[in-house]
């Protein structure tokens, strides 16, 4: 994916979960932060950042903060909407025969339902922006939603009672995966951030033991571009 109409700026301070003050060529501007996580190791005073111009000219904030430069790593994309977009692009390139975003399973919505070469897969996507010693960690803030998703995937393993299966007389059991999109270069692995959220770490461990696949999708990141270029896990 590629952002249009981007400019460089310098980070000043985060005002709340959604807004930050930045310096654009000596002028202070309030911008929208496209990530409600903490990002404390990234959003430090003086950090070089990339802003994209908002599509809606009538919006309260004119710019979105999308990318931050981290010494030793390079550009880190912090747009929380980006992981699902780049996964959708990546799945198309993998030759999947059927891709359904926001798939309804039971009482929940799973990021992707996929059919490929006789396999049926439910996939949840998580974006990773936290790095230490070239290892990614997730989450950077407690996420009960993330715990819920892992438990749903664990329970869905092997089932054939989803709507797609029933409507199309499909008897192939569901496979499940959680894909960590690593929104930076030079990092190829993501570990559970147990100190931040022990329950998520436990749920991830249980999911893996049950057969949920864990994928690490590394990205090529520039000032205005993001795409998946490596797979591990």
Tab-separated table of N, CA, C and O in Angstrom, residues 105 107-110 124 126 143-155 197 199-200 203:
chain	number	residue	atom	x	y	z
A	105	UNK	N	-18.220	-15.189	12.079
A	105	UNK	CA	-18.154	-16.550	12.605
A	105	UNK	C	-18.783	-16.539	13.990
A	105	UNK	O	-18.288	-15.864	14.899
A	107	UNK	N	-20.732	-15.267	16.816
A	107	UNK	CA	-21.144	-13.921	17.184
A	107	UNK	C	-20.030	-12.899	16.931
A	107	UNK	O	-20.139	-11.753	17.371
A	108	UNK	N	-19.002	-13.303	16.217
A	108	UNK	CA	-17.843	-12.426	16.042
A	108	UNK	C	-17.523	-12.206	14.569
A	108	UNK	O	-18.043	-12.888	13.688
A	109	UNK	N	-16.631	-11.233	14.343
A	109	UNK	CA	-16.090	-10.995	13.011
A	109	UNK	C	-14.596	-11.275	13.052
A	109	UNK	O	-13.870	-10.694	13.848
A	110	UNK	N	-14.176	-12.169	12.160
A	110	UNK	CA	-12.765	-12.522	12.039
A	110	UNK	C	-12.196	-11.753	10.848
A	110	UNK	O	-12.870	-11.563	9.836
A	124	UNK	N	-6.762	-14.028	11.939
A	124	UNK	CA	-6.792	-12.755	12.631
A	124	UNK	C	-5.460	-12.047	12.400
A	124	UNK	O	-4.408	-12.691	12.348
A	126	UNK	N	-2.739	-8.961	13.502
A	126	UNK	CA	-2.285	-8.052	14.558
A	126	UNK	C	-1.061	-7.277	14.054
A	126	UNK	O	-0.124	-7.873	13.517
A	143	UNK	N	-4.846	-5.788	25.819
A	143	UNK	CA	-5.850	-5.950	24.769
A	143	UNK	C	-6.766	-7.138	25.062
A	143	UNK	O	-6.440	-8.279	24.712
A	144	UNK	N	-7.870	-6.868	25.695
A	144	UNK	CA	-8.854	-7.926	25.925
A	144	UNK	C	-9.443	-8.400	24.604
A	144	UNK	O	-9.807	-9.560	24.453
A	145	UNK	N	-9.518	-7.500	23.639
A	145	UNK	CA	-10.004	-7.872	22.307
A	145	UNK	C	-9.080	-8.908	21.679
A	145	UNK	O	-9.533	-9.869	21.056
A	146	UNK	N	-7.774	-8.723	21.862
A	146	UNK	CA	-6.824	-9.685	21.329
A	146	UNK	C	-6.955	-11.049	21.982
A	146	UNK	O	-6.859	-12.088	21.318
A	147	UNK	N	-7.180	-11.071	23.277
A	147	UNK	CA	-7.401	-12.327	24.000
A	147	UNK	C	-8.639	-13.023	23.464
A	147	UNK	O	-8.635	-14.243	23.202
A	148	UNK	N	-9.700	-12.262	23.282
A	148	UNK	CA	-10.962	-12.810	22.766
A	148	UNK	C	-10.756	-13.436	21.393
A	148	UNK	O	-11.245	-14.535	21.117
A	149	UNK	N	-10.011	-12.767	20.528
A	149	UNK	CA	-9.766	-13.291	19.185
A	149	UNK	C	-9.014	-14.626	19.237
A	149	UNK	O	-9.343	-15.561	18.504
A	150	UNK	N	-7.997	-14.711	20.089
A	150	UNK	CA	-7.228	-15.945	20.185
A	150	UNK	C	-8.091	-17.103	20.679
A	150	UNK	O	-7.988	-18.230	20.170
A	151	UNK	N	-8.936	-16.829	21.629
A	151	UNK	CA	-9.815	-17.881	22.149
A	151	UNK	C	-10.830	-18.310	21.095
A	151	UNK	O	-11.167	-19.494	20.985
A	152	UNK	N	-11.318	-17.358	20.307
A	152	UNK	CA	-12.265	-17.690	19.230
A	152	UNK	C	-11.608	-18.576	18.176
A	152	UNK	O	-12.212	-19.534	17.697
A	153	UNK	N	-10.364	-18.249	17.819
A	153	UNK	CA	-9.659	-19.072	16.839
A	153	UNK	C	-9.439	-20.480	17.377
A	153	UNK	O	-9.595	-21.467	16.649
A	154	UNK	N	-9.071	-20.588	18.643
A	154	UNK	CA	-8.838	-21.895	19.253
A	154	UNK	C	-10.102	-22.745	19.225
A	154	UNK	O	-10.057	-23.938	18.885
A	155	UNK	N	-11.224	-22.120	19.520
A	155	UNK	CA	-12.498	-22.842	19.536
A	155	UNK	C	-12.973	-23.213	18.130
A	155	UNK	O	-13.666	-24.215	17.940
A	197	UNK	N	0.814	-7.768	29.123
A	197	UNK	CA	-0.493	-8.425	29.226
A	197	UNK	C	-0.296	-9.939	29.306
A	197	UNK	O	-0.209	-10.621	28.284
A	199	UNK	N	-2.317	-12.262	30.258
A	199	UNK	CA	-3.442	-13.050	29.757
A	199	UNK	C	-3.339	-13.274	28.256
A	199	UNK	O	-3.662	-14.351	27.747
A	200	UNK	N	-2.866	-12.252	27.518
A	200	UNK	CA	-2.678	-12.431	26.079
A	200	UNK	C	-1.595	-13.471	25.809
A	200	UNK	O	-1.742	-14.323	24.923
A	203	UNK	N	-3.028	-16.856	26.371
A	203	UNK	CA	-3.971	-17.221	25.308
A	203	UNK	C	-3.239	-17.589	24.023
A	203	UNK	O	-3.642	-18.521	23.313
